[in-house]
Coordinates of C-alpha atoms in Angstrom, one line a residue:
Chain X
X1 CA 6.6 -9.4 33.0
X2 CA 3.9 -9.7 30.4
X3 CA 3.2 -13.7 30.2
X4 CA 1.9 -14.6 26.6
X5 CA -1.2 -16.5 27.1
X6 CA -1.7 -17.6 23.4
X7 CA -5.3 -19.1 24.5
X8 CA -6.5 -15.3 25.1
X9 CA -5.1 -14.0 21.6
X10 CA -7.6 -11.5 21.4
X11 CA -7.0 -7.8 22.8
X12 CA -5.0 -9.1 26.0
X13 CA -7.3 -7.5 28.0
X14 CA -7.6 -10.1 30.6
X15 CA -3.9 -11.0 30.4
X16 CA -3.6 -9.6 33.6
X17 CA -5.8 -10.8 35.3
X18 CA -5.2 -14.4 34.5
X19 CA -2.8 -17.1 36.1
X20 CA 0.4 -17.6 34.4
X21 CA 0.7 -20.6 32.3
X22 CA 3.7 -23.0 33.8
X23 CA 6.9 -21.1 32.2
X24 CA 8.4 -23.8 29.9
X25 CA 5.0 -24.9 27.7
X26 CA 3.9 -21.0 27.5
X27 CA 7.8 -19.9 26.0
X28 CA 7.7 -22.6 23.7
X29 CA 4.1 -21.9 22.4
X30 CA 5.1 -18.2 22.1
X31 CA 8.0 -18.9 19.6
X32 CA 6.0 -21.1 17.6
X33 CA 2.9 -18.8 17.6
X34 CA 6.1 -16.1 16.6
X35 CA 7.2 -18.4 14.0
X36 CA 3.7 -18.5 12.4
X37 CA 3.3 -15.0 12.6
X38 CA 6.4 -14.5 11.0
X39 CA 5.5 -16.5 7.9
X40 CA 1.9 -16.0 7.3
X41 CA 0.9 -13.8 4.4
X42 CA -2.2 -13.0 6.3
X43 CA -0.3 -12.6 9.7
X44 CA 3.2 -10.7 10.2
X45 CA 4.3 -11.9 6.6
X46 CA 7.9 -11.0 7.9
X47 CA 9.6 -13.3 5.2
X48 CA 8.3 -11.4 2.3
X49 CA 10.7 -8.8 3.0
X50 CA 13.1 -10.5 5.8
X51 CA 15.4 -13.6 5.1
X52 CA 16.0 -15.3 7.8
X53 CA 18.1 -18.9 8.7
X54 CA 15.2 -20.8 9.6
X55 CA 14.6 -24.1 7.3
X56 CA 11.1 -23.5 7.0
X57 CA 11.9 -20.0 5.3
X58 CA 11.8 -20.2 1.5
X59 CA 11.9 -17.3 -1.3
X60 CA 12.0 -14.6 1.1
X61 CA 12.3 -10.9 -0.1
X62 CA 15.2 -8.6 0.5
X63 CA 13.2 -5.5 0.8
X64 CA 14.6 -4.9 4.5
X65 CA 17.8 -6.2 6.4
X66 CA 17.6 -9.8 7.1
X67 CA 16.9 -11.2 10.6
X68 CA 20.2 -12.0 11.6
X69 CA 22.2 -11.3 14.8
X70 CA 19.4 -9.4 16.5
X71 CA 20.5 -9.8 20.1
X72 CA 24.1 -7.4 18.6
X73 CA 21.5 -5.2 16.9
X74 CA 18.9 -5.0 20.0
X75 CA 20.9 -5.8 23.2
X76 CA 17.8 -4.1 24.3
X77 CA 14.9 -6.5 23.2
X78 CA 12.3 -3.7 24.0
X79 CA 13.9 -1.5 21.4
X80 CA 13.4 -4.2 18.9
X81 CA 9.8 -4.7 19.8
X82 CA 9.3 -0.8 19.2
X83 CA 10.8 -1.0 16.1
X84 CA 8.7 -4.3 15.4
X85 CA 5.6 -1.6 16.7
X86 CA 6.3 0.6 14.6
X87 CA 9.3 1.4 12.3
X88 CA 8.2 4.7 10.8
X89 CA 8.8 6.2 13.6
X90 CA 13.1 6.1 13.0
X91 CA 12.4 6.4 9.3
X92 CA 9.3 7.6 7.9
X93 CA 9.6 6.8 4.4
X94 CA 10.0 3.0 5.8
X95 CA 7.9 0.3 3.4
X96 CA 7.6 -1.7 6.9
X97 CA 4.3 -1.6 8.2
X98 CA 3.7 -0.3 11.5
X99 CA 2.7 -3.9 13.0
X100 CA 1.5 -2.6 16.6
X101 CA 0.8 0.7 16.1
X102 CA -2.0 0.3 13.2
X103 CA -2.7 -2.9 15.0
X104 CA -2.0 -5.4 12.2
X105 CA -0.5 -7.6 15.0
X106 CA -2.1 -8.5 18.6
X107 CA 0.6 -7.2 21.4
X108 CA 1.1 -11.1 21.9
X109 CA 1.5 -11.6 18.4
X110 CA 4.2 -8.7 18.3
X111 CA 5.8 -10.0 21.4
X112 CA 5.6 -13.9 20.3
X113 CA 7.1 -12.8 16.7
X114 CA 10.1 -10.7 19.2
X115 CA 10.6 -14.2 21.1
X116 CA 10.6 -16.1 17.8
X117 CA 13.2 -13.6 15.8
X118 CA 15.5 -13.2 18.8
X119 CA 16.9 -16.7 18.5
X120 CA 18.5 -15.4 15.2
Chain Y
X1 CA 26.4 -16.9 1.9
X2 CA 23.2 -15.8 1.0
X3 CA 22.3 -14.6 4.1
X4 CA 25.8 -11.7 3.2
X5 CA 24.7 -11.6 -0.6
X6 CA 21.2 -10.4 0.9
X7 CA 22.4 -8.3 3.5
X8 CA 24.3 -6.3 1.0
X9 CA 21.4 -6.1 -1.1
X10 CA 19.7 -5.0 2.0
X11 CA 22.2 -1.9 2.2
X12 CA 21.5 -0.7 -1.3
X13 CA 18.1 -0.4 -0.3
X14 CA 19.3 1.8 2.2
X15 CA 21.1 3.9 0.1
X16 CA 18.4 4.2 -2.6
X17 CA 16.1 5.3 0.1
X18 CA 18.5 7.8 1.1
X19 CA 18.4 9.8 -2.6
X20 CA 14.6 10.1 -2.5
X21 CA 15.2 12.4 0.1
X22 CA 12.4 15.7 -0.7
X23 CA 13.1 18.3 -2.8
X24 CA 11.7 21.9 -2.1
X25 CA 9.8 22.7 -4.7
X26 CA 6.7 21.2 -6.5
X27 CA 4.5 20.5 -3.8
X28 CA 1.6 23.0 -4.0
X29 CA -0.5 25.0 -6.5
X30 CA 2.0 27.7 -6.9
X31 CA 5.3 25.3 -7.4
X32 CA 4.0 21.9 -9.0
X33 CA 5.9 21.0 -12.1
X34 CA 5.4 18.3 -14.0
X35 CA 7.9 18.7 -16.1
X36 CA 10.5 19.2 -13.6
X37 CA 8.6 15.8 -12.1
X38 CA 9.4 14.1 -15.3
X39 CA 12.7 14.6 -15.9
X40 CA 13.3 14.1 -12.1
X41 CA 12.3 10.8 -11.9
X42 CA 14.2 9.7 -15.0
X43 CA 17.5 11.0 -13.6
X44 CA 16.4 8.4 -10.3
X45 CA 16.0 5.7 -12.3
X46 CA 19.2 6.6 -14.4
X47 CA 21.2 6.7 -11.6
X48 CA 19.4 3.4 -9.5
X49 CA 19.8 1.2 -13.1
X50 CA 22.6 2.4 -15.3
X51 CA 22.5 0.1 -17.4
X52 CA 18.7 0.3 -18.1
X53 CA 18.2 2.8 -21.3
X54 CA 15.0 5.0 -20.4
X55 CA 13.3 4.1 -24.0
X56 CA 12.9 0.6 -22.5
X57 CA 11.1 0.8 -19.3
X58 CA 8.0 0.5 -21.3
X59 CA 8.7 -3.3 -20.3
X60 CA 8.5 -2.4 -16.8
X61 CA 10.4 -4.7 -14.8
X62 CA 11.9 -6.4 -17.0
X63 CA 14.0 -3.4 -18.2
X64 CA 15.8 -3.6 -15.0
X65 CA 15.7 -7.4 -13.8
X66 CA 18.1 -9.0 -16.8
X67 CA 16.8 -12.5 -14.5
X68 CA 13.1 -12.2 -15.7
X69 CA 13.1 -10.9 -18.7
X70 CA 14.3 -14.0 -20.6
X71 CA 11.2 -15.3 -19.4
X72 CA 8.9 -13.0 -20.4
X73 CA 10.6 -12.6 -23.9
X74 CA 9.6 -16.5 -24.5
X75 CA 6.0 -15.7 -23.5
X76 CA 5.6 -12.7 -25.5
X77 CA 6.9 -15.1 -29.0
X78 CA 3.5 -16.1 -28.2
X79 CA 1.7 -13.4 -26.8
X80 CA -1.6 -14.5 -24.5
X81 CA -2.9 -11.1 -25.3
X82 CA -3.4 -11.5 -29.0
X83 CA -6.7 -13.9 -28.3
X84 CA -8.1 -10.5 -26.8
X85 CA -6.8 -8.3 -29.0
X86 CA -8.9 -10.0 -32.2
X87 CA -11.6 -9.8 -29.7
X88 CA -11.6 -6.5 -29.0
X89 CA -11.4 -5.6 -32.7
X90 CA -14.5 -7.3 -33.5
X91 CA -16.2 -5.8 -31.0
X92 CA -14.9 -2.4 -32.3
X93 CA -16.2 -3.0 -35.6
X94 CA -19.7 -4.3 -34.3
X95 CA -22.5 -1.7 -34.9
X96 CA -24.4 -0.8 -32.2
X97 CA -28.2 -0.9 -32.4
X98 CA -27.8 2.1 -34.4
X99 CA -26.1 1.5 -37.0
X100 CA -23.1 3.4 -35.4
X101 CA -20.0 2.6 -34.1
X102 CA -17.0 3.3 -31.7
X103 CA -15.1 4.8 -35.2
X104 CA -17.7 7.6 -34.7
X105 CA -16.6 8.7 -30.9
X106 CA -13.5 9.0 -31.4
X107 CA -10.8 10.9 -33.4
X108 CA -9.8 9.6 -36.3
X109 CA -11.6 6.5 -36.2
X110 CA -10.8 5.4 -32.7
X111 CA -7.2 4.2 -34.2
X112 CA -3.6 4.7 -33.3
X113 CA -4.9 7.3 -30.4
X114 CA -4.1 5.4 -27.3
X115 CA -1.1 8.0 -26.9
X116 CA -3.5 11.1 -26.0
X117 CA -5.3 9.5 -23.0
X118 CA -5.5 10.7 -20.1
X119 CA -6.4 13.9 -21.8
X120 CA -8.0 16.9 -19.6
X121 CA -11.8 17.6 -20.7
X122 CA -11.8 21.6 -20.4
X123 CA -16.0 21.5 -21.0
X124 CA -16.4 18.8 -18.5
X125 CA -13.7 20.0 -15.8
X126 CA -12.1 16.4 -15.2
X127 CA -9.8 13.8 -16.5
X128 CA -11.2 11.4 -19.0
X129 CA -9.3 8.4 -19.6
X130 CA -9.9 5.5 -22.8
X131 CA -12.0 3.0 -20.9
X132 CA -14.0 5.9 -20.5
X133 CA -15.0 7.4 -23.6
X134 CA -15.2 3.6 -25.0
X135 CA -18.5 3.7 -22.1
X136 CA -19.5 7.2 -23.2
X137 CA -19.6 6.1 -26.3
X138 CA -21.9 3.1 -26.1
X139 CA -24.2 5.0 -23.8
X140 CA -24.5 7.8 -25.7
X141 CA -25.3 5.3 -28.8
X142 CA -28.2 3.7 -26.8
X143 CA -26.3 1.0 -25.1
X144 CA -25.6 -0.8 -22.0
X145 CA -21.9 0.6 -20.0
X146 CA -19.5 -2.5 -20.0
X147 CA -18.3 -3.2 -16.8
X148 CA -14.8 -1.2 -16.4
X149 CA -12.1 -4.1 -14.9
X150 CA -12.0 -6.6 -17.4
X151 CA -13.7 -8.5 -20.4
X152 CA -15.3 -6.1 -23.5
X153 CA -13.9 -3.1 -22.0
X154 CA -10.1 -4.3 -22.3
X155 CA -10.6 -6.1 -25.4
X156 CA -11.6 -3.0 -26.8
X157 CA -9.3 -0.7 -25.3
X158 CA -6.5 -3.7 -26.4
X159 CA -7.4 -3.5 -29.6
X160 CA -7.0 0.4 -29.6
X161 CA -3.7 0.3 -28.1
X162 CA -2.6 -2.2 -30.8
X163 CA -3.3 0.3 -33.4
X164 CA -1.3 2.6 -31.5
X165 CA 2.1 0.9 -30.8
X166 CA 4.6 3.1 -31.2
X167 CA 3.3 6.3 -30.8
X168 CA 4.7 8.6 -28.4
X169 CA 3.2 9.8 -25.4
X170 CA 2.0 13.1 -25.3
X171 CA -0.2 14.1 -22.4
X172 CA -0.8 17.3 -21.8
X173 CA -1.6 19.3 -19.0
X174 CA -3.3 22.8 -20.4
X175 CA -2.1 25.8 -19.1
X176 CA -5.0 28.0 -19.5
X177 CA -7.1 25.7 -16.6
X178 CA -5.6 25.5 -13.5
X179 CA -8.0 22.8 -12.9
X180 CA -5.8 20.6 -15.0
X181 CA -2.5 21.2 -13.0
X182 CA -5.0 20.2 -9.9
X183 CA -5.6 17.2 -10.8
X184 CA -2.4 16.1 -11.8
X185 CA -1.0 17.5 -8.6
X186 CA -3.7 15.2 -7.0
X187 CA -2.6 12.2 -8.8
X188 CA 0.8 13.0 -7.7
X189 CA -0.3 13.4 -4.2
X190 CA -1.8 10.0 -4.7
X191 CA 1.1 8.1 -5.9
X192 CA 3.6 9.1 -3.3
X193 CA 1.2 9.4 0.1
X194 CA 1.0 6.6 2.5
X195 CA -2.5 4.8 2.8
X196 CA -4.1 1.6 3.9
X197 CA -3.5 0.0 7.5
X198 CA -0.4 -1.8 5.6
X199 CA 0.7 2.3 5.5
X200 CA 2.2 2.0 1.7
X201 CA 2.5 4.5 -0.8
X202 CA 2.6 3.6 -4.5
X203 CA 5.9 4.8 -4.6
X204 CA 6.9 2.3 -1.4
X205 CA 6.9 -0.2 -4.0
X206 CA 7.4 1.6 -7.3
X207 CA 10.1 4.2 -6.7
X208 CA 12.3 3.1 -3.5
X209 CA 11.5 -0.4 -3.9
X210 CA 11.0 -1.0 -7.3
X211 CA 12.8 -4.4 -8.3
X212 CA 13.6 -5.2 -4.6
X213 CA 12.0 -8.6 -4.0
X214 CA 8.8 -8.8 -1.7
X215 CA 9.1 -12.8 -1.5
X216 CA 9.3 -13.9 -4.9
X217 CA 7.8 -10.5 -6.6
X218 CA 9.9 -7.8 -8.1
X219 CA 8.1 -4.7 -8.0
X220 CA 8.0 -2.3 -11.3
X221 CA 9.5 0.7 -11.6
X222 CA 6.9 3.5 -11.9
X223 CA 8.5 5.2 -15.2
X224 CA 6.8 3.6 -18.2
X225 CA 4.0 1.3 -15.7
X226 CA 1.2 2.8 -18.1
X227 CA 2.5 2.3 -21.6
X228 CA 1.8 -1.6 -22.0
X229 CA -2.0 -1.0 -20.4
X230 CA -4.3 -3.3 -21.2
X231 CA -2.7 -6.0 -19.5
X232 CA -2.5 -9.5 -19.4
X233 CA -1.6 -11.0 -16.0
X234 CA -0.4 -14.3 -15.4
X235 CA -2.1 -13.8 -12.0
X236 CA -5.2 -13.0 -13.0
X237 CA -5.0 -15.5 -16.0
X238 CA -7.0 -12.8 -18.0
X239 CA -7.3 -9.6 -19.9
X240 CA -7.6 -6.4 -17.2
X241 CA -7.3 -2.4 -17.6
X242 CA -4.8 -0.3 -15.6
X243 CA -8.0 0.9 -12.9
X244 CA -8.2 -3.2 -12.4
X245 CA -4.5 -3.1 -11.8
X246 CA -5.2 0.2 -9.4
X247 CA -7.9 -1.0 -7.3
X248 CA -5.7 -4.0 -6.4
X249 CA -2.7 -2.2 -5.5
X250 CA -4.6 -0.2 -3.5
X251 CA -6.2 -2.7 -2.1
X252 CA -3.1 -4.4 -1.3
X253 CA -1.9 -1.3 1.3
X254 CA -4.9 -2.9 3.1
X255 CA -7.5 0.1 2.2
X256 CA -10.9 -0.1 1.0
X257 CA -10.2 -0.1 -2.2
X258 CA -11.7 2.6 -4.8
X259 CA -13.5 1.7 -7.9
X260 CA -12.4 2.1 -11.0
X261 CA -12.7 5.5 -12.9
X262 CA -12.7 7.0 -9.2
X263 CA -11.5 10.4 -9.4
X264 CA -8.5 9.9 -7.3
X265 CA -7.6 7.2 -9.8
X266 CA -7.9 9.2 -13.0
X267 CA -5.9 11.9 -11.4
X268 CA -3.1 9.2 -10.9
X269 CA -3.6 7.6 -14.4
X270 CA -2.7 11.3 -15.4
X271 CA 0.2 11.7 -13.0
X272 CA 1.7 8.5 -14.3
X273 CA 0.6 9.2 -18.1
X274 CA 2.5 12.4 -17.9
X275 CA 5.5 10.7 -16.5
X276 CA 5.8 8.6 -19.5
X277 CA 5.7 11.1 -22.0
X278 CA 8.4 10.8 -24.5
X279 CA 7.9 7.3 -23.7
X280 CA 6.0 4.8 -26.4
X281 CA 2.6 3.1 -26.3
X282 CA 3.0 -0.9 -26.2
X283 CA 0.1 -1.9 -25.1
X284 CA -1.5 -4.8 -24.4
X285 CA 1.5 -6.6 -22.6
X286 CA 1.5 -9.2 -20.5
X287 CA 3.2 -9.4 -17.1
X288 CA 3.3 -11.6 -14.4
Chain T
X1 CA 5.9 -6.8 42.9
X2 CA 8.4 -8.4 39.8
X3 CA 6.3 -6.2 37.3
X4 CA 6.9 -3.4 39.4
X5 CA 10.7 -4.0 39.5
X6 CA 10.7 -4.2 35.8
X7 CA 9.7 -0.7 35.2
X8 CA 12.0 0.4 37.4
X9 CA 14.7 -0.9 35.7
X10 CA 13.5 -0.2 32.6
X11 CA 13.1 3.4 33.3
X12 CA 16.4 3.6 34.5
X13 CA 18.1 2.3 31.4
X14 CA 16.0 4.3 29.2
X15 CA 17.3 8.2 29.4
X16 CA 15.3 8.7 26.2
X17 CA 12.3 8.5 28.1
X18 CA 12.9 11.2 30.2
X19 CA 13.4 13.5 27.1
X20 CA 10.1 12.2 25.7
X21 CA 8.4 15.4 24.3
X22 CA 4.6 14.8 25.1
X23 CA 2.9 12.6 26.8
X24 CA 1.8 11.3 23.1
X25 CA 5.3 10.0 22.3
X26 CA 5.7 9.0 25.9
X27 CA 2.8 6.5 25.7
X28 CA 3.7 5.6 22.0
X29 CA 7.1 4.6 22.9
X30 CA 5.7 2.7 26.1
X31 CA 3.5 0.5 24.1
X32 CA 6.1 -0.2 21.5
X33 CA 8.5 -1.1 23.4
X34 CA 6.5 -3.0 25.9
X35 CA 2.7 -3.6 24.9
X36 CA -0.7 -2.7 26.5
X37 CA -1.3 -3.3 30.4
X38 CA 2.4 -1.5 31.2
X39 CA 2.5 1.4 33.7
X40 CA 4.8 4.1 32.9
X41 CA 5.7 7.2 34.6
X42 CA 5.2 11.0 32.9
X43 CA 6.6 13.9 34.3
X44 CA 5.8 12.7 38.1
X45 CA 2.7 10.9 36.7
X46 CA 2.0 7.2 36.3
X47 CA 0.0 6.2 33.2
X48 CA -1.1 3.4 31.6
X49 CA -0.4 1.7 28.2
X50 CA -3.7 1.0 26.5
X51 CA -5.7 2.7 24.0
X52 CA -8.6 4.6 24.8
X53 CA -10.5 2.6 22.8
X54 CA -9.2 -0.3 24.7
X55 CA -10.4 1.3 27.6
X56 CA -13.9 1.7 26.8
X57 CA -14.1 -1.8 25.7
X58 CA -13.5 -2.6 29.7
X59 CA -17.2 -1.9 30.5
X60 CA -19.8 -4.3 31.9
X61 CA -20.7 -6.7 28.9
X62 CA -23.8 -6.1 27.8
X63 CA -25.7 -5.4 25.0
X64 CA -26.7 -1.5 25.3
X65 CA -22.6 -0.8 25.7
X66 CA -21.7 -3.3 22.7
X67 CA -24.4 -1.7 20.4
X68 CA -23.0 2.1 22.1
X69 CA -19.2 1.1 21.2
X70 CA -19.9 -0.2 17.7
X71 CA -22.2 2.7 16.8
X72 CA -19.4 4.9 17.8
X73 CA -17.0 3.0 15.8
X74 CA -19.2 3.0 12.6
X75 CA -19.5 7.0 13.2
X76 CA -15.4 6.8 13.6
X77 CA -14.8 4.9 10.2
X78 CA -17.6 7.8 8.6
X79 CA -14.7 9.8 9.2
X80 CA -12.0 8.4 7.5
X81 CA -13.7 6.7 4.9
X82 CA -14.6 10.8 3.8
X83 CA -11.2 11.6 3.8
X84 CA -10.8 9.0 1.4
X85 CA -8.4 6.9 3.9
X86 CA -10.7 3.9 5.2
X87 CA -8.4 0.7 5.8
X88 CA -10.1 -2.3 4.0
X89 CA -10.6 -4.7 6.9
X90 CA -12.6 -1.9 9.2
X91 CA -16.0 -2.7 7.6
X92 CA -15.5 -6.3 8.0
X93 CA -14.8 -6.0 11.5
X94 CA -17.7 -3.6 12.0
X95 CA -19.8 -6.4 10.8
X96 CA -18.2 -9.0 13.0
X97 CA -19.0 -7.1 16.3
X98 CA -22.4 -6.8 14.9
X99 CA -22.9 -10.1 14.6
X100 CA -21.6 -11.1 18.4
X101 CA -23.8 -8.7 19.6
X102 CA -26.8 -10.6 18.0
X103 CA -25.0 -14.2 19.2
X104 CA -24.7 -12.4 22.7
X105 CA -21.3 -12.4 23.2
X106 CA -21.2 -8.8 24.6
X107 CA -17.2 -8.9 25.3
X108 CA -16.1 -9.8 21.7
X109 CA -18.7 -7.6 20.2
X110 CA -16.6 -4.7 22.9
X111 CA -13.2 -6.0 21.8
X112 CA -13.8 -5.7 17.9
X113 CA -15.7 -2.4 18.1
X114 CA -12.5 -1.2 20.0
X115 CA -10.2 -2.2 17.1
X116 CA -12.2 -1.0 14.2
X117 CA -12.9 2.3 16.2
X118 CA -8.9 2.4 16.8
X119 CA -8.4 1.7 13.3
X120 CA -10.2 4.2 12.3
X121 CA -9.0 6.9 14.5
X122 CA -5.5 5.8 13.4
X123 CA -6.5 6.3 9.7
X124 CA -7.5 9.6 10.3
X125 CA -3.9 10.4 11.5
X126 CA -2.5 8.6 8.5
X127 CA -4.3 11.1 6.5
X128 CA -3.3 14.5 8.4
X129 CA 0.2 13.0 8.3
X130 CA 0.0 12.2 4.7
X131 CA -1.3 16.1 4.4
X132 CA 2.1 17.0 5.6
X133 CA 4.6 15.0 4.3
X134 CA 3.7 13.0 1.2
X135 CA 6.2 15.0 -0.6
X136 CA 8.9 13.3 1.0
X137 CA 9.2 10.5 -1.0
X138 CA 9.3 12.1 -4.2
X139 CA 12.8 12.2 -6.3
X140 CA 13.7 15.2 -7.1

C-alpha cells in the first residue's frame, strides 16, 4: 500500500503523490536500506541489542530477544511495525527506544527495517 | 547455537525486568526513604548476582562479569591512573598566589575525606560535591576555577580519593532540613525517569540492564558506580570526574546534555553516594 | 482503490481497534502499525495518520511560512528545554531549517521545522509521563 520510495527519505510527505517505482528494484532497495538501518549506530542500531543470523551482524548485544522467527511472532506484520513504532507502549519500562513514535526513524526507515527483519 | 544461548539470555532479561516491578512507598515528600532505598537495591542485586558479595561492587562491572574482570585485574597491576594521581598531588601541594593552599579548605587537610562528599550544605541550601569545594577553594584564594570534566580538577580530586581508600561511605542526609531529603528525592527521580529522544533512564541501563550486553558493552550495576570516581577511561584515554561521566550518559539518552555541577546532577551524585554507603572509597579506577 | 481495500481488511482483522479508547490511541496505534498518509476510521469518522506538525509543513513553500514554522518550533523546544527535557539533536535541527531557509529551500526548511517542533512536543509528554511514573522502575 505504502510504496517505499527511498529517493524521498525525508518526511514521506510526497510519497503519495508520486509514481511507484517498478516493484522488484524498489523491494530490494527497501531491505537493504532496512539492513543499514538495522546496523547503524547512528540509524536504528538494532544489533546493539538484537542478534540476528545475518553474516554481516557481529558482536551484537542481548539486551532484547533476538530477531528470529518473526513471521511466528508477527503473523501480523503491522503489529510488528507498531512494536518497532513504539515498544513502550506493551511494556513501559522497555530500554527499546520508541523508533517512530519519537521519530528516531523515518516511516520508510521503520517500514524498510520491518521488510529487512522479516526475512528472519 | 548462539542464537538459543542468546535467546535464553534474552528471557532472563525478562524476568529481571519483571522484579523491578514499583513498590508503594517512597515516592513523595511524605514517604521517601533512603534507607529503605538502600537496602532495597542491595537485596536486587543479591538476588540478580548471587554470587557477587555486595563489598565488591565497588569494581563495578567487574564484580558481576567474572569474563572481564581478568582483564581489568592485568591493567590495574599497572594502573594508568597513577600518572594522574602524582599529578594531582603536586598540584595539591602548590601554593596559590597566596601563600595558601587546598590543605586550608578543607577538613583535616583535604586528606582521606573523599568519603563525606556529596555532603548537604545547610548555610548554602544545596548539595556540594568535591570537584566543587576544590573550585571554591581556588576562587576564594584569588584564583582562576579549573575547568570541572577533566585535567587539574581530577588530578586533584584523584589525588584526594587516594588518600582516602578504604574509607567507608557515609553520606548523610540531615533530618532537621527537609531541603536535604528534596534533593536526594530529586536525584532519585533523576536516576530512574526516562529522558532524551533515545527515552532511557539511568536505571534502563544500570538497574534492569546492568551487565546485559549493548553490542560489546556491559553496562555497570548502579550499586557502588561512585566509589572508584575519578576515573580513568580506556575510552576517553584520560583522567575524568563522575559529572564528565554524567553528562555523557545523559547525553547518550539523546538529550541535551546538562553541564557538570548542574543541580539535577548533584542531586543524583547524592542519590547514588547515599546508595553506596557502607560501601568503600576506591577511587581513581580505571574502566573501560 | 487497492489502498482502499487494504483498510478494509485491515480494519476487519483488527477488533482491537474498535476498543481503541480515544481517538489519541486510535491515531497512535494507526501510525505504528501502518505509518503517515493511512486513513483510518474513528467512531463513524475517517482520519488521517500524520502529525499535526506534519500537517502544517504542507503549506505553500515559502519563506514567511518556513520562518513562521521554525519560530514556532524554537518557541516549542523553549518549552521542554525548561522542564529540563530537551532531546540533544532538536537545536541542531533548528539550525538546519534555518539555514535552508536562507539557501531558499522553503520545503526542507517546512519539513525540519516539523520534526524539531514534533520533537519537542513529544519531549514535553516524556516529561509529564516521567511526572507520573518514574517510580516504576525502582526496586523495592
Amino acid at each position: 500500500m505504502r510504496k517505499l520510495t527511498t529517493s524521498l527519505c525525508a518526511a514521506g510527505v510526497l510519497a503519495m503523490f508520486s509514481a511507484a517505482p517498478a516493484v522488484a528494484d524498489n523491494h530490494a532497495d527497501q531491505i537493504a536500506l532496512g539492513k543499514a538501518v538495522y546496523m547503524g549506530k547512528s540509524r536504528g542500531n538494532c544489533i546493539s541489542c538484537h542478534a540476528i543470523d545475518d553474516p554481516d551482524a557481529n558482536l551484537a548485544g542481548n539486551q532484547g530477544p533476538p530477531t528470529i522467527s518473526m513471521k511466528a511472532r508477527y503473523p501480523d506484520k503491522s503489529k510488528l511495525r507498531a512494536q518497532v513504532w513504539d515498544a513502550s507502549k506493551n511494556n513501559p519500562l522497555t530500554i527499546m527506544p520508541p523508533l517512530g513514535k519519537h521519530w528516531i526513524l523515518s516511516e520508510e526507515e521503520i517500514d524498510a527495517v520491518v521488510e529487512y527483519i522479516y526475512q528472519f | 547455537m548462539k542464537i538459543i544461548k542468546t535467546l535464553a539470555l534474552g528471557l532472563t532479561v525478562a524476568a529481571a525486568t519483571q522484579m523491578t516491578h514499583a513498590a508503594d512507598t517512597g515516592f513523595d515528600m511524605q514517604t521517601v526513604d533512603p534507607e529503605a532505598d538502600r537496602i532495597a537495591l542491595q537485596k536486587y542485586f543479591k538476588s540478580r548476582f548471587p554470587e557477587s558479595d555486595i563489598a565488591d561492587y565497588v569494581n563495578g562491572i567487574y564484580a558481576v562479569d567474572a569474563g572481564s574482570r581478568e582483564q581489568w585485574e592485568e591493567l590495574e597491576e599497572f594502573p594508568p591512573y597513577e600518572f594522574d594521581v602524582e599529578q594531582g598531588e603536586e598540584l595539591f601541594n602548590t601554593a596559590f598566589a597566596n601563600g595558601k593552599g587546598y590543605a586550608d579548605c578543607f577538613e583535616n587537610g583535604g586528606i582521606g575525606i573523599r568519603q563525606n562528599f556529596p555532603y548537604w550544605s545547610k548555610e548554602e541550601g544545596t548539595v556540594k560535591t568535591l570537584e566543587q569545594e576544590i573550585n571554591e577553594c581556588r576562587v576564594n584564594n584569588g584564583e582562576e576555577p579549573l575547568k570541572w570534566g577533566k585535567g587539574a580538577i581530577a588530578q586533584i580530586s584523584a589525588y584526594m580519593a587516594w588518600t582516602s581508600r578504604d574509607k567507608v561511605f557515609d553520606i548523610k542526609i540531615p533530618a532537621d532540613d527537609e531541603r536535604a531529603k528534596a534533593a536526594y528525592l530529586d536525584g532519585k527521580k533523576f536516576f530512574y525517569a526516562k529522558r532524551g529522544q533515545l527515552n532511557l533512564s539511568c536505571a534502563n541501563c544500570h538497574v534492569q540492564g546492568s551487565n546485559i550486553a549493548i553490542r560489546a558493552d556491559l553496562p555497570s550495576p548502579q550499586l557502588g558506580h561512585v566509589t572508584h570516581f575519578p576515573v580513568f577511561r580506556s575510552k576517553w584515554g584520560s583522567l575524568g570526574t563522575l559529572h564528565r561521566r554524567y553528562s555523557g550518559c545523559h547525553k547518550d539518552s539523546r538529550s541535551k546534555p546538562l553541564k557538570p555541577q548542574a543541580e539535577e546532577f548533584r542531586n543524583l551524585e547524592y542519590f547514588q553516594s547515599y546508595m553506596s554507603n557502607g560501601l568503600v572509597a576506591n577511587g581513581p579506577g580505571s574502566r573501560k | 482503490m487497492k489502498k482502499g481495500l487494504i483498510i478494509a481488511a485491515a480494519l476487519a482483522m483488527a477488533p482491537t481497534l474498535a476498543t481503541a479508547a480515544s481517538f489519541q490511541e486510535a491515531f497512535e496505534s494507526n501510525r505504528a502499525m501502518h505509518g503517515n498518509d493511512h486513513v483510518f476510521e474513528w467512531k463513524g469518522g475517517k482520519y488521517h495518520t500524520n502529525h499535526e506538525e506534519e500537517m502544517e509543513a504542507r503549506v505553500k513553500a515559502t519563506k514567511a511560512n518556513a520562518a513562521d514554522l521554525l519560530a514556532k518550533a524554537k518557541a516549542k523546544n523553549a518549552e521542554v528545554a525548561k522542564l529540563g527535557f530537551e532531546w540533544k539533536l532538536t537545536g541542531g535541527i533548528l539550525k538546519d531549517a534555518q539555514k535552508a531557509i536562507d539557501e531558499g529551500d522553503y520545503q526542507k526548511a517546512l519539513n525540519l521545522a516539523a520534526q524539531a517542533k514534533y520533537h519537542a512536543r513529544i519531549g514535553i509528554q516524556q516529561y509529564h509521563y516521567a511526572q507520573k511514573n518514574w517510580h516504576l522502575s525502582v526496586p523495592e
